[in-house]
PDB file of C-alpha atoms in Angstrom:
ATOM      1  CA  MET A 126       7.876  19.510  13.609  1.00 95.00           C
ATOM      2  CA  TYR A 127       5.262  18.949  10.383  1.00 97.00           C
ATOM      3  CA  PHE A 128       3.203  16.042   9.002  1.00 98.00           C
ATOM      4  CA  VAL A 129       4.126  15.197   5.317  1.00 97.00           C
ATOM      5  CA  LEU A 130       0.645  13.838   4.313  1.00 97.00           C
ATOM      6  CA  ALA A 131      -0.585  11.564   1.529  1.00 97.00           C
ATOM      7  CA  TYR A 132      -3.393  10.046  -0.445  1.00 96.00           C
ATOM      8  CA  TYR A 133      -5.539   9.875  -3.209  1.00 95.00           C
ATOM      9  CA  HIS A 134      -8.762   8.894  -4.309  1.00 94.00           C
ATOM     10  CA  PHE A 135     -11.468   7.094  -7.072  1.00 92.00           C
ATOM     11  CA  ASN A 136     -14.487   8.266  -5.708  1.00 93.00           C
ATOM     12  CA  GLU A 137     -17.375  10.597  -7.410  1.00 94.00           C
ATOM     13  CA  ILE A 138     -16.894  14.170  -5.805  1.00 96.00           C
ATOM     14  CA  LYS A 139     -20.507  15.950  -6.974  1.00 96.00           C
ATOM     15  CA  ASP A 140     -19.332  19.066  -6.758  1.00 97.00           C
ATOM     16  CA  PRO A 141     -16.376  19.022  -6.710  1.00 97.00           C
ATOM     17  CA  HIS A 142     -16.255  23.631  -7.069  1.00 98.00           C
ATOM     18  CA  ALA A 143     -17.981  23.465  -3.404  1.00 98.00           C
ATOM     19  CA  PHE A 144     -15.824  20.851  -2.276  1.00 98.00           C
ATOM     20  CA  ILE A 145     -12.434  23.091  -3.341  1.00 98.00           C
ATOM     21  CA  LYS A 146     -14.082  25.880  -1.910  1.00 98.00           C
ATOM     22  CA  ALA A 147     -14.811  24.023   1.908  1.00 97.00           C
ATOM     23  CA  HIS A 148     -11.201  22.574   1.786  1.00 97.00           C
ATOM     24  CA  LYS A 149      -9.776  26.400   1.233  1.00 98.00           C
ATOM     25  CA  GLU A 150     -11.706  27.868   3.831  1.00 98.00           C
ATOM     26  CA  TYR A 151     -10.964  24.946   6.754  1.00 98.00           C
ATOM     27  CA  LEU A 152      -7.230  25.541   4.790  1.00 98.00           C
ATOM     28  CA  GLN A 153      -7.388  29.293   5.998  1.00 97.00           C
ATOM     29  CA  GLY A 154      -4.778  30.086   8.427  1.00 96.00           C
ATOM     30  CA  LYS A 155      -3.323  26.633   9.376  1.00 97.00           C
ATOM     31  CA  ASP A 156      -0.152  26.130   9.139  1.00 98.00           C
ATOM     32  CA  ALA A 157      -0.390  23.807   6.365  1.00 98.00           C
ATOM     33  CA  LYS A 158       1.717  24.128   2.642  1.00 98.00           C
ATOM     34  CA  GLY A 159       0.705  21.761   0.131  1.00 97.00           C
ATOM     35  CA  ARG A 160      -0.896  20.594  -4.163  1.00 96.00           C
ATOM     36  CA  ILE A 161      -4.292  19.315  -3.928  1.00 97.00           C
ATOM     37  CA  TYR A 162      -5.969  18.553  -6.977  1.00 97.00           C
ATOM     38  CA  ILE A 163      -9.858  18.131  -6.847  1.00 97.00           C
ATOM     39  CA  ASN A 164     -12.582  16.918  -9.876  1.00 95.00           C
ATOM     40  CA  GLU A 165     -15.360  14.617 -10.299  1.00 95.00           C
ATOM     41  CA  GLU A 166     -13.681  10.988  -9.602  1.00 92.00           C
ATOM     42  CA  GLY A 167     -11.613  11.934  -6.670  1.00 94.00           C
ATOM     43  CA  VAL A 168      -9.511  14.513  -5.174  1.00 96.00           C
ATOM     44  CA  ASN A 169      -5.016  13.716  -4.758  1.00 96.00           C
ATOM     45  CA  GLY A 170      -3.322  15.465  -2.136  1.00 97.00           C
ATOM     46  CA  GLN A 171       0.433  16.123  -0.508  1.00 96.00           C
ATOM     47  CA  MET A 172       0.475  18.192   1.905  1.00 97.00           C
ATOM     48  CA  SER A 173       2.576  19.569   4.404  1.00 98.00           C
ATOM     49  CA  ILE A 174       1.110  20.387   7.964  1.00 98.00           C
ATOM     50  CA  HIS A 175       1.352  20.778  11.677  1.00 98.00           C
ATOM     51  CA  GLU A 176       1.853  18.410  13.910  1.00 97.00           C
ATOM     52  CA  ASP A 177      -1.399  19.723  15.841  1.00 97.00           C
ATOM     53  CA  GLN A 178      -3.270  19.980  13.282  1.00 98.00           C
ATOM     54  CA  ALA A 179      -2.590  17.965  11.043  1.00 97.00           C
ATOM     55  CA  GLU A 180      -4.986  14.903  13.260  1.00 97.00           C
ATOM     56  CA  ASP A 181      -8.243  17.170  12.849  1.00 98.00           C
ATOM     57  CA  TYR A 182      -7.169  17.735   9.118  1.00 98.00           C
ATOM     58  CA  ILE A 183      -7.152  14.312   8.674  1.00 97.00           C
ATOM     59  CA  LYS A 184     -10.690  13.509  10.244  1.00 97.00           C
ATOM     60  CA  TRP A 185     -11.891  16.579   8.513  1.00 98.00           C
ATOM     61  CA  LEU A 186     -11.254  14.495   5.095  1.00 97.00           C
ATOM     62  CA  ASN A 187     -12.913  11.416   5.966  1.00 96.00           C
ATOM     63  CA  ALA A 188     -15.536  13.233   7.239  1.00 97.00           C
ATOM     64  CA  PHE A 189     -16.384  13.900   3.983  1.00 96.00           C
ATOM     65  CA  GLU A 190     -18.671  11.502   2.201  1.00 96.00           C
ATOM     66  CA  PRO A 191     -16.958  10.614  -0.485  1.00 96.00           C
ATOM     67  CA  LEU A 192     -13.963  10.126   1.108  1.00 96.00           C
ATOM     68  CA  LYS A 193     -14.427   7.931   3.976  1.00 94.00           C
ATOM     69  CA  ASP A 194     -12.620   5.560   3.061  1.00 89.00           C
ATOM     70  CA  MET A 195      -9.587   7.616   1.989  1.00 95.00           C
ATOM     71  CA  ASP A 196      -6.162   6.566   3.645  1.00 94.00           C
ATOM     72  CA  VAL A 197      -3.521   8.744   4.541  1.00 96.00           C
ATOM     73  CA  LYS A 198      -0.634   7.924   4.326  1.00 96.00           C
ATOM     74  CA  VAL A 199       2.069   9.734   7.156  1.00 96.00           C
ATOM     75  CA  HIS A 200       5.579  11.471   7.543  1.00 95.00           C
ATOM     76  CA  LEU A 201       7.309  12.818   9.624  1.00 95.00           C
ATOM     77  CA  PHE A 202      10.022  16.051   8.740  1.00 95.00           C
ATOM     78  CA  GLU A 203      10.997  18.898  10.415  1.00 94.00           C
ATOM     79  CA  SER A 204       9.783  21.678   8.551  1.00 94.00           C
ATOM     80  CA  HIS A 205       7.467  22.580   5.419  1.00 96.00           C
ATOM     81  CA  ALA A 206       8.170  19.709   2.446  1.00 95.00           C
ATOM     82  CA  PHE A 207       5.979  22.968  -0.246  1.00 95.00           C
ATOM     83  CA  ALA A 208       6.693  26.300  -0.476  1.00 93.00           C
ATOM     84  CA  LYS A 209       2.997  27.257  -0.915  1.00 95.00           C
ATOM     85  CA  LEU A 210      -1.033  26.322  -0.966  1.00 97.00           C
ATOM     86  CA  THR A 211      -2.143  25.181  -4.089  1.00 97.00           C
ATOM     87  CA  ILE A 212      -6.248  23.615  -3.268  1.00 98.00           C
ATOM     88  CA  LYS A 213      -8.211  23.419  -7.261  1.00 96.00           C
ATOM     89  CA  TYR A 214      -9.891  21.954 -10.301  1.00 97.00           C
ATOM     90  CA  ARG A 215      -7.254  20.063 -12.436  1.00 93.00           C
ATOM     91  CA  GLU A 216      -9.380  17.611 -15.428  1.00 89.00           C
ATOM     92  CA  GLN A 217      -6.765  15.147 -14.445  1.00 83.00           C
ATOM     93  CA  LEU A 218      -5.382  13.820 -11.447  1.00 85.00           C
ATOM     94  CA  ALA A 219      -2.790  11.899 -12.547  1.00 77.00           C
ATOM     95  CA  ALA A 220      -0.850  12.719 -16.476  1.00 68.00           C
ATOM     96  CA  LEU A 221      -2.392   9.829 -18.591  1.00 65.00           C
ATOM     97  CA  ASP A 222      -3.655  12.104 -21.707  1.00 64.00           C
ATOM     98  CA  SER A 223      -6.545   8.937 -22.458  1.00 63.00           C
ATOM     99  CA  SER A 224      -9.802   8.018 -20.502  1.00 64.00           C
ATOM    100  CA  VAL A 225      -9.287   4.810 -19.120  1.00 65.00           C
ATOM    101  CA  ASP A 226     -11.996   2.356 -17.711  1.00 69.00           C
ATOM    102  CA  MET A 227     -11.023   2.930 -13.139  1.00 72.00           C
ATOM    103  CA  ALA A 228     -13.979  -0.250 -12.663  1.00 76.00           C
ATOM    104  CA  GLN A 229     -11.227  -2.689 -13.578  1.00 83.00           C
ATOM    105  CA  THR A 230      -8.469  -1.610 -11.964  1.00 89.00           C
ATOM    106  CA  GLY A 231      -5.596  -4.264 -11.607  1.00 93.00           C
ATOM    107  CA  GLU A 232      -5.654  -6.379  -7.872  1.00 96.00           C
ATOM    108  CA  HIS A 233      -4.948  -3.890  -5.157  1.00 96.00           C
ATOM    109  CA  VAL A 234      -1.941  -5.722  -2.784  1.00 98.00           C
ATOM    110  CA  ALA A 235      -1.229  -5.236   0.706  1.00 98.00           C
ATOM    111  CA  PRO A 236       1.959  -3.624   1.577  1.00 98.00           C
ATOM    112  CA  ASN A 237       2.523  -7.657   3.283  1.00 98.00           C
ATOM    113  CA  ALA A 238       1.416  -9.665   0.716  1.00 98.00           C
ATOM    114  CA  TRP A 239       3.101  -7.242  -1.907  1.00 98.00           C
ATOM    115  CA  LYS A 240       6.586  -8.622   0.200  1.00 98.00           C
ATOM    116  CA  GLN A 241       5.472 -12.362  -0.098  1.00 98.00           C
ATOM    117  CA  MET A 242       4.710 -11.826  -3.694  1.00 98.00           C
ATOM    118  CA  LEU A 243       8.249 -10.367  -4.128  1.00 98.00           C
ATOM    119  CA  GLU A 244       9.891 -13.274  -2.510  1.00 97.00           C
ATOM    120  CA  ALA A 245       7.840 -16.057  -4.508  1.00 96.00           C
ATOM    121  CA  LYS A 246       8.291 -14.338  -7.917  1.00 96.00           C
ATOM    122  CA  ASP A 247       9.296 -16.833 -11.216  1.00 95.00           C
ATOM    123  CA  GLU A 248       9.803 -17.081 -14.657  1.00 94.00           C
ATOM    124  CA  ASN A 249       5.945 -15.396 -15.608  1.00 95.00           C
ATOM    125  CA  THR A 250       5.924 -12.968 -13.390  1.00 97.00           C
ATOM    126  CA  ILE A 251       6.842  -9.796 -14.471  1.00 98.00           C
ATOM    127  CA  LEU A 252       7.846  -6.990 -11.588  1.00 98.00           C
ATOM    128  CA  VAL A 253       7.091  -3.370 -13.380  1.00 97.00           C
ATOM    129  CA  ASP A 254       8.726   0.504 -11.828  1.00 97.00           C
ATOM    130  CA  VAL A 255       5.957   3.074 -13.858  1.00 95.00           C
ATOM    131  CA  ARG A 256       7.988   5.854 -12.652  1.00 95.00           C
ATOM    132  CA  ASN A 257       9.881   8.197 -15.409  1.00 93.00           C
ATOM    133  CA  GLN A 258      13.248   7.684 -15.903  1.00 94.00           C
ATOM    134  CA  TYR A 259      15.056  10.257 -12.954  1.00 93.00           C
ATOM    135  CA  GLU A 260      12.713   8.894  -9.460  1.00 96.00           C
ATOM    136  CA  TRP A 261      13.944   5.053 -10.141  1.00 97.00           C
ATOM    137  CA  GLU A 262      17.131   6.197 -10.417  1.00 96.00           C
ATOM    138  CA  VAL A 263      17.561   6.776  -6.891  1.00 97.00           C
ATOM    139  CA  GLY A 264      16.558   3.436  -6.117  1.00 98.00           C
ATOM    140  CA  HIS A 265      13.442   0.885  -6.843  1.00 98.00           C
ATOM    141  CA  PHE A 266      12.671  -2.544  -5.990  1.00 98.00           C
ATOM    142  CA  ASP A 267      15.895  -5.400  -6.901  1.00 97.00           C
ATOM    143  CA  GLY A 268      14.848  -6.830  -9.858  1.00 97.00           C
ATOM    144  CA  ALA A 269      11.971  -4.778 -11.206  1.00 98.00           C
ATOM    145  CA  LEU A 270      11.989  -3.937 -15.160  1.00 97.00           C
ATOM    146  CA  LEU A 271      12.819  -0.209 -14.895  1.00 97.00           C
ATOM    147  CA  PRO A 272      10.794   1.638 -18.260  1.00 95.00           C
ATOM    148  CA  LYS A 273      13.055   4.475 -19.746  1.00 92.00           C
ATOM    149  CA  LEU A 274       9.959   6.857 -19.646  1.00 88.00           C
ATOM    150  CA  LYS A 275      10.462  10.543 -19.393  1.00 85.00           C
ATOM    151  CA  THR A 276       6.773  11.690 -18.148  1.00 82.00           C
ATOM    152  CA  PHE A 277       3.763   9.853 -16.962  1.00 78.00           C
ATOM    153  CA  ARG A 278       2.136   9.869 -20.744  1.00 79.00           C
ATOM    154  CA  ASP A 279       4.396   7.709 -22.103  1.00 84.00           C
ATOM    155  CA  PHE A 280       3.638   4.486 -20.353  1.00 87.00           C
ATOM    156  CA  LYS A 281       0.744   4.241 -23.492  1.00 86.00           C
ATOM    157  CA  GLU A 282       3.974   3.045 -25.681  1.00 90.00           C
ATOM    158  CA  TYR A 283       5.422   1.615 -22.920  1.00 92.00           C
ATOM    159  CA  VAL A 284       2.933  -1.443 -22.635  1.00 93.00           C
ATOM    160  CA  ASP A 285       2.916  -2.032 -26.802  1.00 92.00           C
ATOM    161  CA  GLU A 286       6.489  -2.714 -26.434  1.00 93.00           C
ATOM    162  CA  LEU A 287       6.040  -5.196 -22.862  1.00 95.00           C
ATOM    163  CA  LYS A 288       3.200  -6.945 -25.669  1.00 95.00           C
ATOM    164  CA  LYS A 289       5.831  -8.149 -27.757  1.00 94.00           C
ATOM    165  CA  THR A 290       8.210  -9.502 -25.189  1.00 95.00           C
ATOM    166  CA  TYR A 291       5.272 -11.165 -23.036  1.00 96.00           C
ATOM    167  CA  ASP A 292       2.848 -13.420 -23.832  1.00 95.00           C
ATOM    168  CA  THR A 293      -0.612 -11.478 -22.172  1.00 96.00           C
ATOM    169  CA  LYS A 294      -2.658 -14.158 -21.429  1.00 94.00           C
ATOM    170  CA  LYS A 295       0.301 -16.363 -19.640  1.00 95.00           C
ATOM    171  CA  THR A 296       2.149 -13.116 -17.475  1.00 97.00           C
ATOM    172  CA  LYS A 297       1.533 -12.589 -13.873  1.00 97.00           C
ATOM    173  CA  VAL A 298       2.292  -7.802 -13.838  1.00 98.00           C
ATOM    174  CA  MET A 299       3.546  -6.783 -10.296  1.00 98.00           C
ATOM    175  CA  MET A 300       3.689  -2.609 -10.996  1.00 97.00           C
ATOM    176  CA  TYR A 301       4.288  -0.326  -8.455  1.00 98.00           C
ATOM    177  CA  CYS A 302       4.540   3.821  -8.345  1.00 96.00           C
ATOM    178  CA  THR A 303       5.472   6.293  -5.255  1.00 96.00           C
ATOM    179  CA  GLY A 304       1.260   6.792  -3.728  1.00 95.00           C
ATOM    180  CA  GLY A 305      -0.404   4.003  -5.727  1.00 94.00           C
ATOM    181  CA  ILE A 306      -1.536   6.403  -7.487  1.00 92.00           C
ATOM    182  CA  ARG A 307      -0.659   6.022 -10.717  1.00 92.00           C
ATOM    183  CA  CYS A 308      -1.327   2.446 -10.633  1.00 93.00           C
ATOM    184  CA  GLU A 309      -4.654   3.147 -10.428  1.00 91.00           C
ATOM    185  CA  MET A 310      -4.738   3.808 -14.352  1.00 88.00           C
ATOM    186  CA  TYR A 311      -1.870   2.472 -15.638  1.00 91.00           C
ATOM    187  CA  SER A 312      -3.348  -0.783 -14.170  1.00 94.00           C
ATOM    188  CA  CYS A 313      -6.726   0.127 -16.393  1.00 91.00           C
ATOM    189  CA  LEU A 314      -4.457   0.932 -19.113  1.00 90.00           C
ATOM    190  CA  MET A 315      -2.665  -3.161 -19.513  1.00 93.00           C
ATOM    191  CA  LYS A 316      -5.629  -4.673 -18.911  1.00 93.00           C
ATOM    192  CA  ASP A 317      -7.252  -2.503 -21.933  1.00 91.00           C
ATOM    193  CA  LYS A 318      -4.445  -3.142 -23.753  1.00 91.00           C
ATOM    194  CA  GLY A 319      -4.574  -7.321 -22.739  1.00 94.00           C
ATOM    195  CA  PHE A 320      -3.062  -7.681 -19.858  1.00 96.00           C
ATOM    196  CA  ASP A 321      -4.945 -10.039 -17.924  1.00 94.00           C
ATOM    197  CA  SER A 322      -3.538 -10.559 -14.672  1.00 97.00           C
ATOM    198  CA  VAL A 323      -2.646  -7.494 -13.156  1.00 97.00           C
ATOM    199  CA  PHE A 324      -1.319  -6.449  -9.408  1.00 98.00           C
ATOM    200  CA  GLN A 325       0.002  -3.306  -8.001  1.00 97.00           C
ATOM    201  CA  LEU A 326       1.588  -2.510  -4.788  1.00 98.00           C
ATOM    202  CA  ASP A 327      -1.567  -0.464  -2.399  1.00 96.00           C
ATOM    203  CA  GLY A 328      -0.752   2.424  -1.078  1.00 96.00           C
ATOM    204  CA  GLY A 329       2.344   2.804  -3.961  1.00 97.00           C
ATOM    205  CA  VAL A 330       6.236   2.527  -2.351  1.00 98.00           C
ATOM    206  CA  ILE A 331       5.317   5.165   0.751  1.00 97.00           C
ATOM    207  CA  LYS A 332       3.021   2.837   2.279  1.00 97.00           C
ATOM    208  CA  TYR A 333       5.244  -0.082   1.677  1.00 98.00           C
ATOM    209  CA  GLY A 334       7.980   2.011   3.689  1.00 97.00           C
ATOM    210  CA  LEU A 335       6.054   3.129   6.218  1.00 96.00           C
ATOM    211  CA  GLU A 336       4.964  -1.052   7.228  1.00 97.00           C
ATOM    212  CA  GLU A 337       7.103  -3.629   5.688  1.00 97.00           C
ATOM    213  CA  GLY A 338      10.539  -1.199   5.741  1.00 96.00           C
ATOM    214  CA  SER A 339      12.914  -1.911   3.365  1.00 97.00           C
ATOM    215  CA  LYS A 340      13.210  -5.019   2.192  1.00 95.00           C
ATOM    216  CA  HIS A 341      13.549  -6.209  -1.343  1.00 97.00           C
ATOM    217  CA  TRP A 342      13.636  -2.116  -2.043  1.00 97.00           C
ATOM    218  CA  LYS A 343      16.854   0.039  -3.073  1.00 97.00           C
ATOM    219  CA  GLY A 344      18.197   2.932  -2.493  1.00 97.00           C
ATOM    220  CA  LYS A 345      15.714   6.455  -1.241  1.00 97.00           C
ATOM    221  CA  LEU A 346      12.684   6.768  -2.766  1.00 97.00           C
ATOM    222  CA  PHE A 347      12.354  10.537  -5.452  1.00 96.00           C
ATOM    223  CA  VAL A 348       9.375  12.358  -3.870  1.00 95.00           C
ATOM    224  CA  PHE A 349       8.075  15.773  -5.672  1.00 93.00           C
ATOM    225  CA  ASP A 350       8.629  17.822  -3.079  1.00 94.00           C
ATOM    226  CA  ASP A 351      10.815  19.563  -1.656  1.00 93.00           C
ATOM    227  CA  ARG A 352      12.521  16.958   0.329  1.00 93.00           C
ATOM    228  CA  MET A 353      13.064  15.219  -3.256  1.00 93.00           C
ATOM    229  CA  ALA A 354      15.000  12.327  -2.342  1.00 94.00           C
ATOM    230  CA  VAL A 355      14.034  10.317   1.442  1.00 95.00           C
ATOM    231  CA  PRO A 356      14.547   6.947   2.461  1.00 96.00           C
ATOM    232  CA  ILE A 357      11.635   4.336   2.389  1.00 96.00           C
ATOM    233  CA  SER A 358      12.167   3.946   6.468  1.00 95.00           C
ATOM    234  CA  GLU A 359      14.365   4.177   9.038  1.00 92.00           C
ATOM    235  CA  GLU A 360      16.826   1.054   7.776  1.00 92.00           C
ATOM    236  CA  THR A 361      20.204   2.009   5.787  1.00 89.00           C
ATOM    237  CA  THR A 362      20.180   1.122   2.041  1.00 90.00           C
ATOM    238  CA  GLU A 363      22.589   1.427  -0.383  1.00 92.00           C
ATOM    239  CA  VAL A 364      23.480   3.803  -2.763  1.00 96.00           C
ATOM    240  CA  ILE A 365      22.291   2.679  -5.589  1.00 97.00           C
ATOM    241  CA  ALA A 366      22.817   6.196  -8.039  1.00 97.00           C
ATOM    242  CA  HIS A 367      25.736   8.343  -9.522  1.00 97.00           C
ATOM    243  CA  CYS A 368      26.630  11.194 -10.269  1.00 97.00           C
ATOM    244  CA  HIS A 369      25.511  11.672 -13.940  1.00 95.00           C
ATOM    245  CA  ASP A 370      29.847  13.704 -14.022  1.00 96.00           C
ATOM    246  CA  CYS A 371      31.730  11.406 -11.740  1.00 96.00           C
ATOM    247  CA  GLY A 372      29.926   8.316 -11.850  1.00 97.00           C
ATOM    248  CA  CYS A 373      30.248   8.813  -8.046  1.00 97.00           C
ATOM    249  CA  PRO A 374      27.409   6.892  -5.430  1.00 97.00           C
ATOM    250  CA  CYS A 375      25.326   9.947  -5.762  1.00 95.00           C
ATOM    251  CA  GLU A 376      21.854  10.579  -4.828  1.00 95.00           C
ATOM    252  CA  VAL A 377      21.416  14.078  -4.474  1.00 96.00           C
ATOM    253  CA  TYR A 378      19.524  15.843  -6.627  1.00 96.00           C
ATOM    254  CA  TYR A 379      19.621  19.612  -8.783  1.00 95.00           C
ATOM    255  CA  ASN A 380      17.682  21.593 -10.867  1.00 95.00           C
ATOM    256  CA  CYS A 381      20.018  22.586 -14.358  1.00 96.00           C
ATOM    257  CA  ALA A 382      20.990  26.282 -12.668  1.00 95.00           C
ATOM    258  CA  ASN A 383      20.626  27.262 -16.314  1.00 95.00           C
ATOM    259  CA  MET A 384      16.404  28.580 -16.853  1.00 93.00           C
ATOM    260  CA  ASP A 385      16.408  27.295 -19.996  1.00 94.00           C
ATOM    261  CA  CYS A 386      17.390  23.805 -18.841  1.00 94.00           C
ATOM    262  CA  ASN A 387      16.433  23.041 -15.497  1.00 93.00           C
ATOM    263  CA  LYS A 388      17.394  19.597 -15.749  1.00 93.00           C
ATOM    264  CA  LEU A 389      16.751  17.497 -12.342  1.00 93.00           C
ATOM    265  CA  PHE A 390      19.782  15.033 -12.037  1.00 95.00           C
ATOM    266  CA  ILE A 391      21.963  13.843  -9.454  1.00 97.00           C
ATOM    267  CA  SER A 392      24.765  15.248  -8.709  1.00 97.00           C
ATOM    268  CA  CYS A 393      27.647  14.730  -5.867  1.00 95.00           C
ATOM    269  CA  GLU A 394      29.019  18.562  -3.962  1.00 94.00           C
ATOM    270  CA  ASP A 395      32.150  18.070  -5.733  1.00 96.00           C
ATOM    271  CA  CYS A 396      30.556  18.407  -9.304  1.00 97.00           C
ATOM    272  CA  ALA A 397      28.220  21.297  -8.562  1.00 96.00           C
ATOM    273  CA  LYS A 398      29.973  23.346  -7.187  1.00 96.00           C
ATOM    274  CA  LYS A 399      32.697  22.655 -10.419  1.00 96.00           C
ATOM    275  CA  LEU A 400      29.604  23.463 -12.745  1.00 97.00           C
ATOM    276  CA  MET A 401      27.582  26.111 -10.859  1.00 96.00           C
ATOM    277  CA  GLY A 402      25.054  23.942 -10.394  1.00 96.00           C
ATOM    278  CA  CYS A 403      24.525  23.305 -14.153  1.00 97.00           C
ATOM    279  CA  CYS A 404      24.383  19.760 -15.831  1.00 96.00           C
ATOM    280  CA  SER A 405      26.555  20.491 -18.247  1.00 97.00           C
ATOM    281  CA  ALA A 406      29.813  23.777 -18.701  1.00 96.00           C
ATOM    282  CA  LYS A 407      27.228  23.562 -21.891  1.00 97.00           C
ATOM    283  CA  CYS A 408      25.050  25.273 -19.204  1.00 97.00           C
ATOM    284  CA  THR A 409      27.425  27.333 -17.677  1.00 97.00           C
ATOM    285  CA  HIS A 410      27.793  29.866 -20.494  1.00 96.00           C
ATOM    286  CA  GLU A 411      24.191  30.377 -21.151  1.00 96.00           C
ATOM    287  CA  PRO A 412      22.214  33.542 -20.030  1.00 95.00           C
ATOM    288  CA  ARG A 413      20.103  32.943 -17.747  1.00 94.00           C
ATOM    289  CA  VAL A 414      22.043  31.213 -15.575  1.00 95.00           C
ATOM    290  CA  ARG A 415      20.532  30.951 -12.138  1.00 93.00           C
ATOM    291  CA  THR A 416      24.030  32.028  -8.531  1.00 93.00           C
ATOM    292  CA  PHE A 417      24.482  29.151  -7.210  1.00 93.00           C
ATOM    293  CA  THR A 418      24.716  28.126  -3.504  1.00 89.00           C
ATOM    294  CA  PRO A 419      26.240  24.775  -2.206  1.00 86.00           C
ATOM    295  CA  SER A 420      23.761  22.939  -0.153  1.00 85.00           C
ATOM    296  CA  LYS A 421      23.828  20.085   1.725  1.00 82.00           C
ATOM    297  CA  HIS A 422      19.760  19.351   1.175  1.00 84.00           C
ATOM    298  CA  PRO A 423      19.291  21.500  -2.234  1.00 89.00           C
ATOM    299  CA  LYS A 424      15.747  22.383  -3.387  1.00 86.00           C
ATOM    300  CA  PRO A 425      14.070  21.658  -6.324  1.00 86.00           C
ATOM    301  CA  PHE A 426      13.857  24.977  -8.554  1.00 80.00           C
ATOM    302  CA  ARG A 427      10.561  27.242  -8.578  1.00 65.00           C
ATOM    303  CA  LYS A 428       9.825  29.613 -11.586  1.00 57.00           C
ATOM    304  CA  LEU A 429       9.691  33.457 -10.271  1.00 46.00           C
ATOM    305  CA  PRO A 430       7.106  35.622  -9.552  1.00 42.00           C
ATOM    306  CA  PHE A 431       5.861  37.446 -12.267  1.00 38.00           C
ATOM    307  CA  GLU A 432       7.626  40.576 -10.609  1.00 37.00           C
ATOM    308  CA  GLU A 433      11.352  38.991  -9.964  1.00 40.00           C
ATOM    309  CA  LYS A 434      11.090  37.729 -13.071  1.00 43.00           C
ATOM    310  CA  SER A 435       9.613  40.246 -15.134  1.00 41.00           C
ATOM    311  CA  GLU A 436      12.633  43.033 -13.119  1.00 43.00           C
ATOM    312  CA  LEU A 437      15.125  40.316 -14.070  1.00 39.00           C
ATOM    313  CA  ASN A 438      14.472  40.677 -18.119  1.00 43.00           C
ATOM    314  CA  SER A 439      14.916  44.319 -18.038  1.00 43.00           C
ATOM    315  CA  LYS A 440      18.046  44.119 -17.153  1.00 42.00           C
ATOM    316  CA  GLY A 441      18.355  41.671 -19.997  1.00 41.00           C
ATOM    317  CA  ALA A 442      18.860  38.706 -17.323  1.00 39.00           C
TER     318      ALA A 442
END
C-alpha cells in the first residue's frame, strides 16, 4: 500500500535550492513519486510513498524548521498515484499570476466548524467553489456557487463579477478548494478586492472528508494524479456528473485521444469505446490519435518522452 500525501505551507525558506537538494537526497532510492514545488515562500507537495517509508518522511519534513507546523493529509491507495518524482523550484506555488498580501488571508475554519457554518448559512452568506469547472463537475458542496473557470488565473475576473452582485461589506464569503492552497491566495485576492468577511476551509475538501465525512458534499473529488476522481470519505455519495456524449450518470475522466486536443472530459465506457477515447467524432479523424485501450480506471494522458515523440514524428504520426 501507498500513502498519498497532500501538503503545503507558506513560511519563509531562506535557501530553497538547498532544501530542494536535501529533499532529493533524502528521497533518493526510496519508493516515492509525485510533484513537490519549493520557493522562498514555502512548499506545495502532492505525492505517493510506500507505507513503510511514509511516517519517517513526514517526520523528516516536520523536522525542517520552516515546516515544523505543517499539516500533512493522508489517503491510502494500492499503487502509486503519480508516474514520476519531481522536486523543483517554482516561481508560484499556486498559479495566480499576480502578487497578493499573504498577511491578509481569510479566516481558517476547521472542518467541524465549517460543517456548522454550512448548516447556519443565511442569505448574506455565499459559498464559493474556487476550483476549475472540470473539477467541480464531478463533486462539490451542496449550494455552492460554481464558477465556470478553465484555469486558476481566471478567478481574478470572477471576483470582479461577484462584486457586481454582492455587497462586499455585508456578504460573508465561504470558500473552499481541494487541499487549501488556492484559498490561501484567493482569499487574499478577495479581501484586496474589497470583501471584508472571508472564511476558508482549512485543509480543503481533503481534510473535511477525512474528519467529517461526506455531510453536505455531493459526488467525488477531482485530484491531480492517476486516481483523478476519489470519494472524500468511506460514505457512499450520489453520482452527480454525466457523460458528455449520452448524458448518463458517470464520473470517469478521460483525456481526448487526439493528442492535439487532449481535452479532459467525463464519459461512460460505452461512449468512450464508440469514440475511441476521443471527446468528439471530429477528433477521431484527426492525424495524431492515440490507440484507445478500454479501462474502468483510465489514467490521465502524460506527454511522451522526447525519444518516443521523435520516433512518432519521423513516422508521420
